[in-house]
GROMACS .gro file of C-alpha atoms in nm:
model
  381
    1UNK     CA    1   1.001   1.131  -7.408
    2UNK     CA    2   0.800   1.018  -7.108
    3UNK     CA    3   0.485   1.222  -7.044
    4UNK     CA    4   0.437   1.382  -6.704
    5UNK     CA    5   0.117   1.407  -6.500
    6UNK     CA    6  -0.070   1.107  -6.640
    7UNK     CA    7  -0.178   0.809  -6.429
    8UNK     CA    8  -0.207   0.450  -6.544
    9UNK     CA    9  -0.580   0.510  -6.580
   10UNK     CA   10  -0.514   0.805  -6.808
   11UNK     CA   11  -0.274   0.602  -7.021
   12UNK     CA   12  -0.523   0.315  -7.050
   13UNK     CA   13  -0.786   0.565  -7.167
   14UNK     CA   14  -0.533   0.694  -7.422
   15UNK     CA   15  -0.489   0.342  -7.560
   16UNK     CA   16  -0.864   0.294  -7.568
   17UNK     CA   17  -0.912   0.620  -7.759
   18UNK     CA   18  -0.635   0.536  -8.007
   19UNK     CA   19  -0.781   0.194  -8.074
   20UNK     CA   20  -1.127   0.342  -8.120
   21UNK     CA   21  -1.013   0.601  -8.378
   22UNK     CA   22  -0.803   0.344  -8.563
   23UNK     CA   23  -1.103   0.110  -8.575
   24UNK     CA   24  -1.405   0.335  -8.605
   25UNK     CA   25  -1.284   0.651  -8.772
   26UNK     CA   26  -1.008   0.604  -9.031
   27UNK     CA   27  -1.161   0.294  -9.199
   28UNK     CA   28  -1.498   0.474  -9.217
   29UNK     CA   29  -1.366   0.800  -9.360
   30UNK     CA   30  -1.500   0.748  -9.716
   31UNK     CA   31  -1.841   0.662  -9.563
   32UNK     CA   32  -1.839   0.985  -9.356
   33UNK     CA   33  -1.741   1.186  -9.664
   34UNK     CA   34  -2.024   1.040  -9.862
   35UNK     CA   35  -2.269   1.111  -9.583
   36UNK     CA   36  -2.137   1.465  -9.524
   37UNK     CA   37  -1.998   1.396  -9.180
   38UNK     CA   38  -1.986   1.147  -8.896
   39UNK     CA   39  -2.319   0.984  -8.807
   40UNK     CA   40  -2.505   0.909  -8.489
   41UNK     CA   41  -2.374   0.552  -8.489
   42UNK     CA   42  -2.024   0.691  -8.443
   43UNK     CA   43  -2.134   0.878  -8.131
   44UNK     CA   44  -2.303   0.563  -7.998
   45UNK     CA   45  -1.994   0.354  -8.060
   46UNK     CA   46  -1.787   0.621  -7.880
   47UNK     CA   47  -2.021   0.591  -7.587
   48UNK     CA   48  -1.995   0.214  -7.588
   49UNK     CA   49  -1.616   0.249  -7.585
   50UNK     CA   50  -1.637   0.469  -7.274
   51UNK     CA   51  -1.501   0.783  -7.442
   52UNK     CA   52  -1.787   1.019  -7.361
   53UNK     CA   53  -1.879   1.201  -7.041
   54UNK     CA   54  -1.558   1.118  -6.858
   55UNK     CA   55  -1.644   1.389  -6.601
   56UNK     CA   56  -1.991   1.263  -6.522
   57UNK     CA   57  -2.011   1.173  -6.147
   58UNK     CA   58  -2.058   0.815  -6.040
   59UNK     CA   59  -2.409   0.884  -5.902
   60UNK     CA   60  -2.518   0.958  -6.256
   61UNK     CA   61  -2.348   0.653  -6.401
   62UNK     CA   62  -2.018   0.808  -6.501
   63UNK     CA   63  -1.662   0.763  -6.390
   64UNK     CA   64  -1.616   1.102  -6.225
   65UNK     CA   65  -1.289   1.157  -6.408
   66UNK     CA   66  -1.089   1.477  -6.436
   67UNK     CA   67  -1.052   1.695  -6.749
   68UNK     CA   68  -0.725   1.522  -6.833
   69UNK     CA   69  -0.937   1.251  -7.004
   70UNK     CA   70  -1.085   1.513  -7.242
   71UNK     CA   71  -0.739   1.646  -7.324
   72UNK     CA   72  -0.621   1.293  -7.408
   73UNK     CA   73  -0.931   1.240  -7.623
   74UNK     CA   74  -0.862   1.559  -7.812
   75UNK     CA   75  -0.494   1.471  -7.865
   76UNK     CA   76  -0.580   1.129  -8.006
   77UNK     CA   77  -0.847   1.281  -8.226
   78UNK     CA   78  -0.585   1.524  -8.362
   79UNK     CA   79  -0.350   1.233  -8.419
   80UNK     CA   80  -0.617   1.081  -8.644
   81UNK     CA   81  -0.548   1.222  -8.997
   82UNK     CA   82  -0.911   1.187  -9.107
   83UNK     CA   83  -1.025   1.423  -8.832
   84UNK     CA   84  -0.896   1.701  -9.054
   85UNK     CA   85  -1.193   1.611  -9.274
   86UNK     CA   86  -1.459   1.536  -9.013
   87UNK     CA   87  -1.391   1.822  -8.781
   88UNK     CA   88  -1.418   1.870  -8.403
   89UNK     CA   89  -1.671   1.588  -8.347
   90UNK     CA   90  -1.612   1.437  -8.002
   91UNK     CA   91  -1.440   1.749  -7.876
   92UNK     CA   92  -1.796   1.883  -7.831
   93UNK     CA   93  -1.814   1.664  -7.520
   94UNK     CA   94  -1.660   1.965  -7.330
   95UNK     CA   95  -2.023   2.088  -7.309
   96UNK     CA   96  -2.090   1.810  -7.057
   97UNK     CA   97  -1.889   2.014  -6.803
   98UNK     CA   98  -2.146   2.288  -6.822
   99UNK     CA   99  -2.416   2.052  -6.718
  100UNK     CA  100  -2.213   1.871  -6.454
  101UNK     CA  101  -2.082   2.194  -6.293
  102UNK     CA  102  -2.391   2.414  -6.322
  103UNK     CA  103  -2.700   2.204  -6.404
  104UNK     CA  104  -2.954   2.099  -6.143
  105UNK     CA  105  -3.037   1.742  -6.054
  106UNK     CA  106  -3.342   1.721  -6.281
  107UNK     CA  107  -3.141   1.842  -6.579
  108UNK     CA  108  -2.862   1.591  -6.506
  109UNK     CA  109  -3.106   1.305  -6.466
  110UNK     CA  110  -3.263   1.395  -6.797
  111UNK     CA  111  -2.953   1.429  -7.013
  112UNK     CA  112  -2.648   1.262  -6.862
  113UNK     CA  113  -2.743   0.902  -6.931
  114UNK     CA  114  -2.789   0.983  -7.299
  115UNK     CA  115  -2.461   1.173  -7.317
  116UNK     CA  116  -2.277   0.876  -7.167
  117UNK     CA  117  -2.437   0.637  -7.419
  118UNK     CA  118  -2.364   0.862  -7.714
  119UNK     CA  119  -2.738   0.899  -7.777
  120UNK     CA  120  -2.721   1.274  -7.702
  121UNK     CA  121  -2.464   1.507  -7.863
  122UNK     CA  122  -2.431   1.871  -7.758
  123UNK     CA  123  -2.337   2.215  -7.873
  124UNK     CA  124  -2.310   2.559  -7.712
  125UNK     CA  125  -2.452   2.831  -7.944
  126UNK     CA  126  -2.273   3.151  -7.832
  127UNK     CA  127  -2.114   3.321  -8.134
  128UNK     CA  128  -2.340   3.532  -8.361
  129UNK     CA  129  -2.279   3.693  -8.705
  130UNK     CA  130  -2.199   4.029  -8.537
  131UNK     CA  131  -2.069   3.898  -8.202
  132UNK     CA  132  -1.764   3.675  -8.183
  133UNK     CA  133  -1.477   3.803  -7.974
  134UNK     CA  134  -1.703   4.018  -7.763
  135UNK     CA  135  -1.956   3.775  -7.618
  136UNK     CA  136  -2.142   4.056  -7.441
  137UNK     CA  137  -2.247   4.193  -7.781
  138UNK     CA  138  -2.481   3.904  -7.861
  139UNK     CA  139  -2.831   4.003  -7.962
  140UNK     CA  140  -3.018   3.677  -7.901
  141UNK     CA  141  -3.280   3.726  -7.635
  142UNK     CA  142  -3.472   3.496  -7.400
  143UNK     CA  143  -3.765   3.690  -7.266
  144UNK     CA  144  -3.964   3.536  -6.985
  145UNK     CA  145  -4.335   3.478  -7.057
  146UNK     CA  146  -4.500   3.313  -6.760
  147UNK     CA  147  -4.332   2.975  -6.700
  148UNK     CA  148  -4.145   2.986  -7.032
  149UNK     CA  149  -3.861   3.168  -7.202
  150UNK     CA  150  -3.920   3.280  -7.561
  151UNK     CA  151  -3.584   3.279  -7.747
  152UNK     CA  152  -3.521   3.477  -8.065
  153UNK     CA  153  -3.191   3.535  -8.249
  154UNK     CA  154  -2.921   3.397  -8.474
  155UNK     CA  155  -2.607   3.193  -8.390
  156UNK     CA  156  -2.315   3.132  -8.623
  157UNK     CA  157  -1.987   2.930  -8.635
  158UNK     CA  158  -2.123   2.677  -8.383
  159UNK     CA  159  -1.919   2.361  -8.343
  160UNK     CA  160  -2.143   2.059  -8.372
  161UNK     CA  161  -2.426   2.303  -8.429
  162UNK     CA  162  -2.615   2.138  -8.714
  163UNK     CA  163  -2.618   1.790  -8.568
  164UNK     CA  164  -2.629   1.830  -8.188
  165UNK     CA  165  -2.935   1.701  -8.001
  166UNK     CA  166  -2.905   1.941  -7.706
  167UNK     CA  167  -2.815   2.311  -7.732
  168UNK     CA  168  -2.683   2.527  -7.451
  169UNK     CA  169  -2.801   2.856  -7.586
  170UNK     CA  170  -2.638   3.177  -7.454
  171UNK     CA  171  -2.900   3.454  -7.465
  172UNK     CA  172  -2.983   3.779  -7.293
  173UNK     CA  173  -3.254   3.741  -7.034
  174UNK     CA  174  -3.200   4.113  -6.950
  175UNK     CA  175  -3.081   4.292  -7.266
  176UNK     CA  176  -3.018   4.615  -7.066
  177UNK     CA  177  -2.737   4.452  -6.861
  178UNK     CA  178  -2.493   4.337  -7.137
  179UNK     CA  179  -2.273   4.065  -6.985
  180UNK     CA  180  -2.458   4.065  -6.655
  181UNK     CA  181  -2.784   4.002  -6.835
  182UNK     CA  182  -2.671   3.686  -7.017
  183UNK     CA  183  -2.795   3.338  -6.930
  184UNK     CA  184  -2.752   2.980  -7.054
  185UNK     CA  185  -3.069   2.793  -7.142
  186UNK     CA  186  -3.108   2.434  -7.257
  187UNK     CA  187  -3.294   2.391  -7.585
  188UNK     CA  188  -3.369   2.052  -7.734
  189UNK     CA  189  -3.277   2.083  -8.100
  190UNK     CA  190  -3.613   1.955  -8.217
  191UNK     CA  191  -3.806   2.232  -8.039
  192UNK     CA  192  -4.038   2.420  -8.277
  193UNK     CA  193  -3.881   2.740  -8.409
  194UNK     CA  194  -3.524   2.606  -8.422
  195UNK     CA  195  -3.372   2.600  -8.774
  196UNK     CA  196  -3.012   2.521  -8.861
  197UNK     CA  197  -2.774   2.423  -9.139
  198UNK     CA  198  -2.404   2.346  -9.189
  199UNK     CA  199  -2.164   2.618  -9.296
  200UNK     CA  200  -1.917   2.519  -9.572
  201UNK     CA  201  -1.564   2.554  -9.432
  202UNK     CA  202  -1.217   2.598  -9.575
  203UNK     CA  203  -1.106   2.315  -9.351
  204UNK     CA  204  -1.302   2.036  -9.193
  205UNK     CA  205  -1.484   1.980  -9.520
  206UNK     CA  206  -1.721   1.725  -9.370
  207UNK     CA  207  -1.724   1.861  -9.017
  208UNK     CA  208  -2.021   2.010  -8.835
  209UNK     CA  209  -1.994   2.387  -8.804
  210UNK     CA  210  -2.349   2.522  -8.801
  211UNK     CA  211  -2.562   2.828  -8.828
  212UNK     CA  212  -2.878   2.834  -8.618
  213UNK     CA  213  -3.180   3.057  -8.594
  214UNK     CA  214  -3.431   3.076  -8.311
  215UNK     CA  215  -3.775   3.209  -8.407
  216UNK     CA  216  -3.983   3.257  -8.087
  217UNK     CA  217  -3.859   2.928  -7.949
  218UNK     CA  218  -4.049   2.850  -7.630
  219UNK     CA  219  -3.884   2.646  -7.360
  220UNK     CA  220  -3.970   2.605  -6.986
  221UNK     CA  221  -3.800   2.825  -6.728
  222UNK     CA  222  -3.673   2.500  -6.570
  223UNK     CA  223  -3.432   2.473  -6.863
  224UNK     CA  224  -3.224   2.763  -6.726
  225UNK     CA  225  -2.875   2.645  -6.620
  226UNK     CA  226  -2.777   2.799  -6.288
  227UNK     CA  227  -2.927   3.142  -6.238
  228UNK     CA  228  -3.021   3.427  -6.469
  229UNK     CA  229  -2.722   3.645  -6.553
  230UNK     CA  230  -2.478   3.358  -6.484
  231UNK     CA  231  -2.363   3.299  -6.843
  232UNK     CA  232  -2.030   3.482  -6.817
  233UNK     CA  233  -1.927   3.279  -6.514
  234UNK     CA  234  -2.023   2.958  -6.693
  235UNK     CA  235  -1.830   3.066  -7.000
  236UNK     CA  236  -1.520   3.159  -6.795
  237UNK     CA  237  -1.531   2.820  -6.635
  238UNK     CA  238  -1.498   2.654  -6.981
  239UNK     CA  239  -1.238   2.880  -7.143
  240UNK     CA  240  -0.935   2.712  -6.982
  241UNK     CA  241  -1.073   2.367  -7.054
  242UNK     CA  242  -1.131   2.459  -7.419
  243UNK     CA  243  -0.777   2.588  -7.455
  244UNK     CA  244  -0.633   2.268  -7.306
  245UNK     CA  245  -0.822   2.044  -7.543
  246UNK     CA  246  -0.742   2.258  -7.847
  247UNK     CA  247  -0.374   2.242  -7.755
  248UNK     CA  248  -0.409   1.866  -7.722
  249UNK     CA  249  -0.559   1.839  -8.067
  250UNK     CA  250  -0.284   2.064  -8.216
  251UNK     CA  251  -0.017   1.846  -8.053
  252UNK     CA  252  -0.173   1.526  -8.187
  253UNK     CA  253  -0.207   1.665  -8.540
  254UNK     CA  254   0.148   1.794  -8.551
  255UNK     CA  255   0.279   1.457  -8.425
  256UNK     CA  256   0.080   1.272  -8.685
  257UNK     CA  257   0.205   1.505  -8.961
  258UNK     CA  258   0.566   1.444  -8.860
  259UNK     CA  259   0.510   1.067  -8.866
  260UNK     CA  260   0.351   1.085  -9.216
  261UNK     CA  261   0.632   1.307  -9.344
  262UNK     CA  262   0.909   1.089  -9.202
  263UNK     CA  263   0.761   0.787  -9.377
  264UNK     CA  264   0.738   0.981  -9.705
  265UNK     CA  265   1.088   1.134  -9.711
  266UNK     CA  266   1.245   0.804  -9.620
  267UNK     CA  267   1.084   0.634  -9.924
  268UNK     CA  268   1.083   0.917 -10.182
  269UNK     CA  269   1.390   0.919 -10.407
  270UNK     CA  270   1.536   1.229 -10.572
  271UNK     CA  271   1.856   1.231 -10.775
  272UNK     CA  272   1.937   0.883 -10.655
  273UNK     CA  273   1.900   0.942 -10.284
  274UNK     CA  274   1.619   0.959 -10.031
  275UNK     CA  275   1.470   1.300  -9.959
  276UNK     CA  276   1.552   1.225  -9.595
  277UNK     CA  277   1.923   1.217  -9.678
  278UNK     CA  278   1.938   1.587  -9.776
  279UNK     CA  279   2.067   1.797  -9.488
  280UNK     CA  280   1.794   2.054  -9.537
  281UNK     CA  281   1.532   1.784  -9.486
  282UNK     CA  282   1.698   1.670  -9.165
  283UNK     CA  283   1.720   2.029  -9.034
  284UNK     CA  284   1.352   2.094  -9.103
  285UNK     CA  285   1.244   1.770  -8.939
  286UNK     CA  286   1.461   1.851  -8.637
  287UNK     CA  287   1.280   2.183  -8.604
  288UNK     CA  288   0.945   2.007  -8.621
  289UNK     CA  289   1.040   1.749  -8.360
  290UNK     CA  290   1.165   2.017  -8.126
  291UNK     CA  291   0.845   2.225  -8.167
  292UNK     CA  292   0.640   1.918  -8.086
  293UNK     CA  293   0.851   1.827  -7.780
  294UNK     CA  294   0.824   2.178  -7.640
  295UNK     CA  295   0.446   2.175  -7.692
  296UNK     CA  296   0.414   1.838  -7.530
  297UNK     CA  297   0.594   1.956  -7.213
  298UNK     CA  298   0.399   2.286  -7.206
  299UNK     CA  299   0.064   2.108  -7.242
  300UNK     CA  300   0.150   1.848  -6.974
  301UNK     CA  301   0.257   2.111  -6.724
  302UNK     CA  302  -0.063   2.308  -6.793
  303UNK     CA  303  -0.272   1.992  -6.740
  304UNK     CA  304  -0.112   1.939  -6.402
  305UNK     CA  305  -0.163   2.300  -6.306
  306UNK     CA  306  -0.526   2.286  -6.413
  307UNK     CA  307  -0.589   1.979  -6.195
  308UNK     CA  308  -0.432   2.169  -5.906
  309UNK     CA  309  -0.649   2.475  -5.983
  310UNK     CA  310  -0.328   2.678  -6.044
  311UNK     CA  311  -0.353   2.745  -6.418
  312UNK     CA  312  -0.405   3.113  -6.480
  313UNK     CA  313  -0.614   3.270  -6.756
  314UNK     CA  314  -0.310   3.415  -6.929
  315UNK     CA  315  -0.122   3.085  -6.912
  316UNK     CA  316  -0.414   2.923  -7.089
  317UNK     CA  317  -0.396   3.193  -7.353
  318UNK     CA  318  -0.021   3.130  -7.394
  319UNK     CA  319  -0.081   2.759  -7.439
  320UNK     CA  320  -0.345   2.814  -7.710
  321UNK     CA  321  -0.132   3.073  -7.887
  322UNK     CA  322   0.178   2.852  -7.882
  323UNK     CA  323   0.008   2.527  -7.972
  324UNK     CA  324  -0.200   2.658  -8.260
  325UNK     CA  325   0.089   2.853  -8.409
  326UNK     CA  326   0.316   2.552  -8.366
  327UNK     CA  327   0.074   2.327  -8.554
  328UNK     CA  328   0.064   2.577  -8.839
  329UNK     CA  329   0.445   2.588  -8.857
  330UNK     CA  330   0.487   2.213  -8.850
  331UNK     CA  331   0.218   2.139  -9.107
  332UNK     CA  332   0.361   2.403  -9.343
  333UNK     CA  333   0.706   2.245  -9.326
  334UNK     CA  334   0.566   1.897  -9.372
  335UNK     CA  335   0.367   1.992  -9.682
  336UNK     CA  336   0.679   2.152  -9.826
  337UNK     CA  337   0.873   1.831  -9.782
  338UNK     CA  338   0.600   1.638  -9.960
  339UNK     CA  339   0.637   1.866 -10.257
  340UNK     CA  340   0.358   1.842 -10.520
  341UNK     CA  341   0.223   1.526 -10.355
  342UNK     CA  342   0.144   1.734 -10.044
  343UNK     CA  343  -0.098   1.955 -10.242
  344UNK     CA  344  -0.325   1.674 -10.355
  345UNK     CA  345  -0.651   1.656 -10.168
  346UNK     CA  346  -0.634   1.277 -10.162
  347UNK     CA  347  -0.322   1.303  -9.946
  348UNK     CA  348  -0.407   1.336  -9.577
  349UNK     CA  349  -0.123   1.589  -9.523
  350UNK     CA  350  -0.304   1.832  -9.757
  351UNK     CA  351  -0.624   1.825  -9.557
  352UNK     CA  352  -0.436   1.842  -9.227
  353UNK     CA  353  -0.258   2.155  -9.350
  354UNK     CA  354  -0.587   2.324  -9.432
  355UNK     CA  355  -0.751   2.216  -9.111
  356UNK     CA  356  -0.458   2.349  -8.906
  357UNK     CA  357  -0.539   2.704  -9.026
  358UNK     CA  358  -0.870   2.691  -8.840
  359UNK     CA  359  -0.709   2.660  -8.497
  360UNK     CA  360  -0.559   3.008  -8.501
  361UNK     CA  361  -0.907   3.153  -8.535
  362UNK     CA  362  -1.127   2.889  -8.365
  363UNK     CA  363  -1.229   2.956  -8.007
  364UNK     CA  364  -1.045   3.289  -7.993
  365UNK     CA  365  -0.794   3.420  -8.245
  366UNK     CA  366  -0.421   3.436  -8.182
  367UNK     CA  367  -0.458   3.809  -8.149
  368UNK     CA  368  -0.709   3.770  -7.865
  369UNK     CA  369  -0.475   3.531  -7.689
  370UNK     CA  370  -0.206   3.802  -7.705
  371UNK     CA  371  -0.443   4.052  -7.553
  372UNK     CA  372  -0.509   3.818  -7.263
  373UNK     CA  373  -0.137   3.755  -7.214
  374UNK     CA  374  -0.065   4.130  -7.224
  375UNK     CA  375  -0.330   4.187  -6.953
  376UNK     CA  376  -0.144   3.936  -6.739
  377UNK     CA  377   0.177   4.131  -6.794
  378UNK     CA  378   0.001   4.452  -6.698
  379UNK     CA  379  -0.104   4.298  -6.368
  380UNK     CA  380   0.259   4.211  -6.297
  381UNK     CA  381   0.384   4.566  -6.345
   0.00000   0.00000   0.00000
């Protein structure tokens, strides 16, 4: 079906992203697995292809594009079977919006050229071992000492956390104020006192999910993004964007899984006929195709609403809830149609199935999305 809300420029970007992943990701998957994840050269090649920093304004060398480009990038990454192994990777480019929307000119001049070129990758350390769903419960502090902040604390489950060059650390500059005392501070990853390592994951076996510790890390006050106490506003500005790109990735992965499964059931013979010829197979595939089509329309309508600044918080929650649950349903059905072959790790569908489970927890569980939706219902009463 024809997609709605995408310009010719958007569709050209989609073709560019698809060609990039087909050329630079899938053929390199064994190399990435051996190295434990994608390398800096991959980021540089993504920069050369024009895939990074789509939102960066023209005065800083960017194209000044809208967030639709990031959604497209996420969808095409999800449509890349190997991304179930290498993880979120380029989706971390959403952090660029924090800098573009809230950074000052000096910060933009310092970092945006490297982001565009793929020389600088980013992460946003927010979650902590004892603070996930409730961001205001974080314990990491950034105490001012003259012209510096001294940052101390632990961060966990951080996407791109072990490999990123620049960290947007969420810390309490006023621990007595909970959410109103939280700020976002830029920390270069090689700053003394920063230690980090990858966390082994059930899915995304060679992805970059990191644990970080900050031991009296000293950075200049000029690294503060926006004002002190502004972190919750900055975070709220990124929630809808994150849900859109997660939904895009789920849609891409489900679509790829259906394509892989169709090819398999049309070639696999059982009792003298193709697996595709069994009515049960056709019914299951029909359900998958319908789920994908509904998600595609839902995502596209939300993208248009977001561009028009009309997408509500609870609508974003509904999109993430639907898309992540849909991906889980589709991947489960696809693995079942593969039979024993679908359980082998060497088969992409097996890794895609495991990776899909992450999405219902990642960036806010399905249960938290339901809470947000319920709050929207309460407001309607």
